[in-house]
Amino acid sequence: SQTIHQWPATLVQPVGSPLSLECTVEGTSNPNLYWYRQAAGRGLQLLFYSVGIGQISSEVPQNLSASRPQDRQFILSSKKLLLSDSGFYLCACQTLNGLASEQYFGPGTRLTVT
Amino acid sequence: AQTVTQSQPEMSVQEAETVTLSCTYDTSESDYYLFWYKQPPSRQMILVIRQEAYKQQNATENRFSVNFQKAAKSFSLKISDSQLGDAAMYFCAYRSAEGAQKLVFGQGTRLTINP
């Protein structure tokens, strides 16, 4: 079964600083990868998804960007953080073994922008 | 675009009792999947149960079952014999059967189990 790693687990960054969150996946190949953000007390919002290396789709206009340099690596970045970027960031993976495949989530990164 | 609505921000139930969490969704698609995810205090998202829209039979996983009403676009979760470990945020989610398989989440329901 697949395992999703995210780091760091917790991050406190000042406004205007850069950001790099990493997600790596084990136990599968050629997965779809997703970045979600969860604001405090709210549901998950899809930020980016990728169906292959170098293929990134953005769901909402924002201060963030994503990259997929390797098949099982997905990176979320920002050049200058805003206060509104604070939240809980979840990476998810889905292996398209037919349409019955599930989306599995990593442990998440809690980002606080001060 | 698809939307998912959970109208109950908070619910509570006595231990060993049964509780039902509500979810409605809006879509023009005929083929899709519906899910309930659990998010305990650790914030790890855990899949509880899934339902394929083409199946008329309601899904069941041990103490968890759903009431899927496709015409009404309703997808409720029933938890029987509630346990303290069931305390968590519960999210209803929709996924299209085509395209990039993106999940659309509701706002969540916080479930409290009273001992």
Short mmCIF file of C-alpha atoms in Angstrom, two decimals:
data_model
loop_
_atom_site.label_atom_id
_atom_site.label_comp_id
_atom_site.label_asym_id
_atom_site.label_seq_id
_atom_site.Cartn_x
_atom_site.Cartn_y
_atom_site.Cartn_z
CA SER A 1 0.00 0.00 0.00
CA GLN A 2 1.08 3.56 -0.52
CA THR A 3 2.63 5.78 2.14
CA ILE A 4 2.67 9.56 1.96
CA HIS A 5 5.30 11.63 3.72
CA GLN A 6 5.07 15.34 4.33
CA TRP A 7 7.59 17.70 5.87
CA PRO A 8 7.94 19.67 7.80
CA ALA A 9 5.14 18.73 10.17
CA THR A 10 4.95 22.24 11.62
CA LEU A 11 6.28 25.53 10.31
CA VAL A 12 6.19 29.11 11.55
CA GLN A 13 7.26 31.69 9.00
CA PRO A 14 7.19 35.50 8.90
CA VAL A 15 5.18 37.38 6.32
CA GLY A 16 7.18 37.90 3.14
CA SER A 17 9.41 34.86 3.60
CA PRO A 18 9.58 31.99 1.07
CA LEU A 19 7.95 28.61 1.53
CA SER A 20 8.68 25.09 0.43
CA LEU A 21 6.57 22.13 1.55
CA GLU A 22 7.43 18.69 0.32
CA CYS A 23 5.35 15.60 -0.25
CA THR A 24 6.76 12.24 -1.27
CA VAL A 25 4.97 9.00 -1.97
CA GLU A 26 6.10 5.40 -1.54
CA GLY A 27 4.56 2.17 -2.72
CA THR A 28 3.04 3.29 -5.98
CA SER A 29 4.01 4.70 -9.35
CA ASN A 30 2.52 7.31 -11.65
CA PRO A 31 0.00 8.54 -9.10
CA ASN A 32 -2.21 11.60 -9.27
CA LEU A 33 -1.04 14.02 -6.59
CA TYR A 34 -3.01 16.76 -4.87
CA TRP A 35 -2.41 19.68 -2.51
CA TYR A 36 -5.28 20.72 -0.25
CA ARG A 37 -5.47 23.49 2.31
CA GLN A 38 -7.63 23.43 5.39
CA ALA A 39 -8.27 26.74 7.14
CA ALA A 40 -9.07 26.61 10.85
CA GLY A 41 -12.45 24.98 11.48
CA ARG A 42 -13.23 24.55 7.81
CA GLY A 43 -13.23 21.95 5.08
CA LEU A 44 -10.50 21.14 2.60
CA GLN A 45 -9.93 23.25 -0.47
CA LEU A 46 -8.09 21.82 -3.44
CA LEU A 47 -5.15 24.03 -4.45
CA PHE A 48 -3.25 22.05 -7.09
CA TYR A 49 -3.25 18.66 -8.70
CA SER A 50 -0.85 16.82 -10.94
CA VAL A 51 -1.42 13.86 -13.24
CA GLY A 52 2.25 13.47 -14.15
CA ILE A 53 5.79 14.86 -13.92
CA GLY A 54 5.83 18.55 -14.75
CA GLN A 55 2.03 18.67 -15.15
CA ILE A 56 0.41 21.04 -12.68
CA SER A 57 -3.16 22.34 -12.62
CA SER A 58 -4.17 25.18 -10.34
CA GLU A 59 -7.65 25.30 -8.88
CA VAL A 60 -7.69 28.74 -7.30
CA PRO A 61 -5.70 31.93 -7.93
CA GLN A 62 -3.34 32.50 -5.06
CA ASN A 63 0.09 33.27 -3.76
CA LEU A 64 1.27 29.67 -4.04
CA SER A 65 2.73 27.47 -6.75
CA ALA A 66 3.37 23.75 -7.11
CA SER A 67 5.89 21.60 -8.90
CA ARG A 68 6.36 17.92 -9.56
CA PRO A 69 10.03 17.31 -10.36
CA GLN A 70 9.77 13.53 -9.92
CA ASP A 71 7.01 10.99 -10.26
CA ARG A 72 6.50 10.65 -6.51
CA GLN A 73 7.47 14.12 -5.35
CA PHE A 74 5.14 17.10 -5.11
CA ILE A 75 6.28 20.49 -3.82
CA LEU A 76 4.24 23.48 -2.71
CA SER A 77 6.03 26.82 -2.80
CA SER A 78 5.69 30.51 -2.32
CA LYS A 79 8.10 33.37 -2.96
CA LYS A 80 6.51 35.65 -0.35
CA LEU A 81 4.09 34.37 2.26
CA LEU A 82 0.95 36.24 3.26
CA LEU A 83 -0.90 36.02 6.56
CA SER A 84 -3.77 34.38 4.68
CA ASP A 85 -1.50 31.48 3.71
CA SER A 86 -1.71 30.13 7.26
CA GLY A 87 -3.45 26.79 7.47
CA PHE A 88 -3.10 23.05 7.42
CA TYR A 89 -1.73 21.68 4.15
CA LEU A 90 -2.49 18.14 3.11
CA CYS A 91 -0.96 16.17 0.27
CA ALA A 92 -3.00 13.36 -1.24
CA CYS A 93 -2.23 10.57 -3.64
CA GLN A 94 -4.39 8.48 -5.89
CA THR A 95 -3.28 5.58 -8.02
CA LEU A 96 -5.59 5.14 -10.96
CA ASN A 97 -6.14 1.44 -10.69
CA GLY A 98 -9.44 1.72 -12.41
CA LEU A 99 -11.88 4.33 -11.17
CA ALA A 100 -12.34 2.50 -7.89
CA SER A 101 -9.07 3.78 -6.47
CA GLU A 102 -9.01 5.84 -3.32
CA GLN A 103 -7.35 9.09 -2.42
CA TYR A 104 -5.00 8.72 0.53
CA PHE A 105 -3.78 11.61 2.60
CA GLY A 106 -0.46 12.45 4.20
CA PRO A 107 -0.12 13.59 7.83
CA GLY A 108 -0.19 17.27 6.87
CA THR A 109 1.87 20.39 7.56
CA ARG A 110 0.63 23.08 9.92
CA LEU A 111 1.79 26.45 8.62
CA THR A 112 1.55 29.61 10.69
CA VAL A 113 2.47 32.89 9.04
CA THR A 114 3.28 35.62 11.58
CA ALA B 1 -19.30 23.02 -10.50
CA GLN B 2 -20.13 20.47 -7.85
CA THR B 3 -20.85 21.53 -4.29
CA VAL B 4 -21.18 19.59 -1.05
CA THR B 5 -23.14 20.88 1.93
CA GLN B 6 -23.05 19.64 5.51
CA SER B 7 -25.71 21.53 7.43
CA GLN B 8 -24.72 20.33 10.90
CA PRO B 9 -21.57 22.08 12.17
CA GLU B 10 -21.70 20.08 15.41
CA MET B 11 -23.40 16.93 16.64
CA SER B 12 -23.22 15.00 19.87
CA VAL B 13 -24.31 11.52 20.87
CA GLN B 14 -24.21 9.32 23.92
CA GLU B 15 -21.76 6.46 23.86
CA ALA B 16 -23.34 3.28 22.43
CA GLU B 17 -26.13 5.26 20.76
CA THR B 18 -26.68 5.88 17.05
CA VAL B 19 -26.09 9.17 15.27
CA THR B 20 -26.72 10.30 11.69
CA LEU B 21 -24.69 12.98 9.93
CA SER B 22 -26.27 14.74 6.96
CA CYS B 23 -24.79 15.64 3.60
CA THR B 24 -26.29 16.96 0.40
CA TYR B 25 -24.55 17.64 -2.87
CA ASP B 26 -25.21 19.27 -6.18
CA THR B 27 -24.07 17.90 -9.51
CA SER B 28 -25.25 17.49 -13.08
CA GLU B 29 -23.20 14.33 -13.55
CA SER B 30 -24.74 10.89 -13.46
CA ASP B 31 -21.64 8.91 -12.53
CA TYR B 32 -19.63 9.85 -9.46
CA TYR B 33 -18.41 8.70 -6.06
CA LEU B 34 -19.25 9.88 -2.58
CA PHE B 35 -17.12 9.53 0.52
CA TRP B 36 -17.11 10.12 4.23
CA TYR B 37 -13.74 10.98 5.76
CA LYS B 38 -12.93 11.19 9.45
CA GLN B 39 -10.41 13.67 10.83
CA PRO B 40 -9.48 12.99 14.48
CA PRO B 41 -7.49 15.49 16.56
CA SER B 42 -4.30 14.24 14.91
CA ARG B 43 -5.75 15.80 11.70
CA GLN B 44 -4.98 12.73 9.65
CA MET B 45 -7.73 12.24 7.05
CA ILE B 46 -9.10 8.72 7.24
CA LEU B 47 -11.50 7.23 4.73
CA VAL B 48 -14.56 5.85 6.51
CA ILE B 49 -16.81 4.71 3.69
CA ARG B 50 -17.44 5.18 -0.02
CA GLN B 51 -20.44 4.89 -2.31
CA GLU B 52 -20.54 4.50 -6.07
CA ALA B 53 -23.41 6.44 -7.59
CA TYR B 54 -24.31 3.61 -9.96
CA LYS B 55 -24.93 1.26 -7.05
CA GLN B 56 -28.37 1.31 -5.49
CA GLN B 57 -27.29 -0.65 -2.45
CA ASN B 58 -26.13 1.47 0.45
CA ALA B 59 -22.53 0.91 1.52
CA THR B 60 -21.77 -0.53 4.94
CA GLU B 61 -18.51 -0.81 6.86
CA ASN B 62 -18.94 -2.43 10.25
CA ARG B 63 -20.70 0.19 12.45
CA PHE B 64 -20.80 2.76 9.65
CA SER B 65 -23.48 2.82 6.97
CA VAL B 66 -24.81 5.34 4.52
CA ASN B 67 -28.24 6.30 3.23
CA PHE B 68 -27.69 7.25 -0.39
CA GLN B 69 -30.65 8.94 -2.06
CA LYS B 70 -29.50 9.74 -5.59
CA ALA B 71 -32.62 11.56 -6.73
CA ALA B 72 -32.56 13.76 -3.64
CA LYS B 73 -28.75 14.13 -3.85
CA SER B 74 -28.46 13.14 -0.23
CA PHE B 75 -25.73 11.05 1.39
CA SER B 76 -26.02 10.64 5.16
CA LEU B 77 -23.71 8.67 7.44
CA LYS B 78 -25.06 6.56 10.27
CA ILE B 79 -22.77 5.52 13.09
CA SER B 80 -24.16 2.74 15.25
CA ASP B 81 -22.99 1.84 18.75
CA SER B 82 -20.98 5.06 18.97
CA GLN B 83 -17.59 4.77 20.64
CA LEU B 84 -15.37 7.38 22.23
CA GLY B 85 -12.88 6.88 19.41
CA ASP B 86 -15.48 8.04 16.91
CA ALA B 87 -15.11 11.61 18.15
CA ALA B 88 -13.74 13.62 15.21
CA MET B 89 -14.56 15.97 12.37
CA TYR B 90 -16.44 14.17 9.63
CA PHE B 91 -16.27 15.37 6.05
CA CYS B 92 -18.51 14.40 3.19
CA ALA B 93 -16.81 14.48 -0.21
CA TYR B 94 -17.76 14.15 -3.87
CA ARG B 95 -15.60 12.91 -6.70
CA SER B 96 -16.41 12.87 -10.37
CA ALA B 97 -15.95 9.60 -12.24
CA GLU B 98 -14.09 11.44 -14.99
CA GLY B 99 -11.20 13.84 -15.30
CA ALA B 100 -8.62 14.44 -12.61
CA GLN B 101 -10.53 12.74 -9.80
CA LYS B 102 -10.65 15.82 -7.63
CA LEU B 103 -12.40 15.67 -4.29
CA VAL B 104 -14.91 18.35 -3.33
CA PHE B 105 -15.43 18.53 0.42
CA GLY B 106 -18.21 19.78 2.64
CA GLN B 107 -17.46 22.05 5.57
CA GLY B 108 -17.48 19.22 8.07
CA THR B 109 -19.42 18.15 11.15
CA ARG B 110 -17.75 17.95 14.54
CA LEU B 111 -18.97 14.85 16.36
CA THR B 112 -18.71 14.64 20.13
CA ILE B 113 -19.26 11.37 21.98
CA ASN B 114 -20.57 11.75 25.52
CA PRO B 115 -19.55 8.97 27.92
#
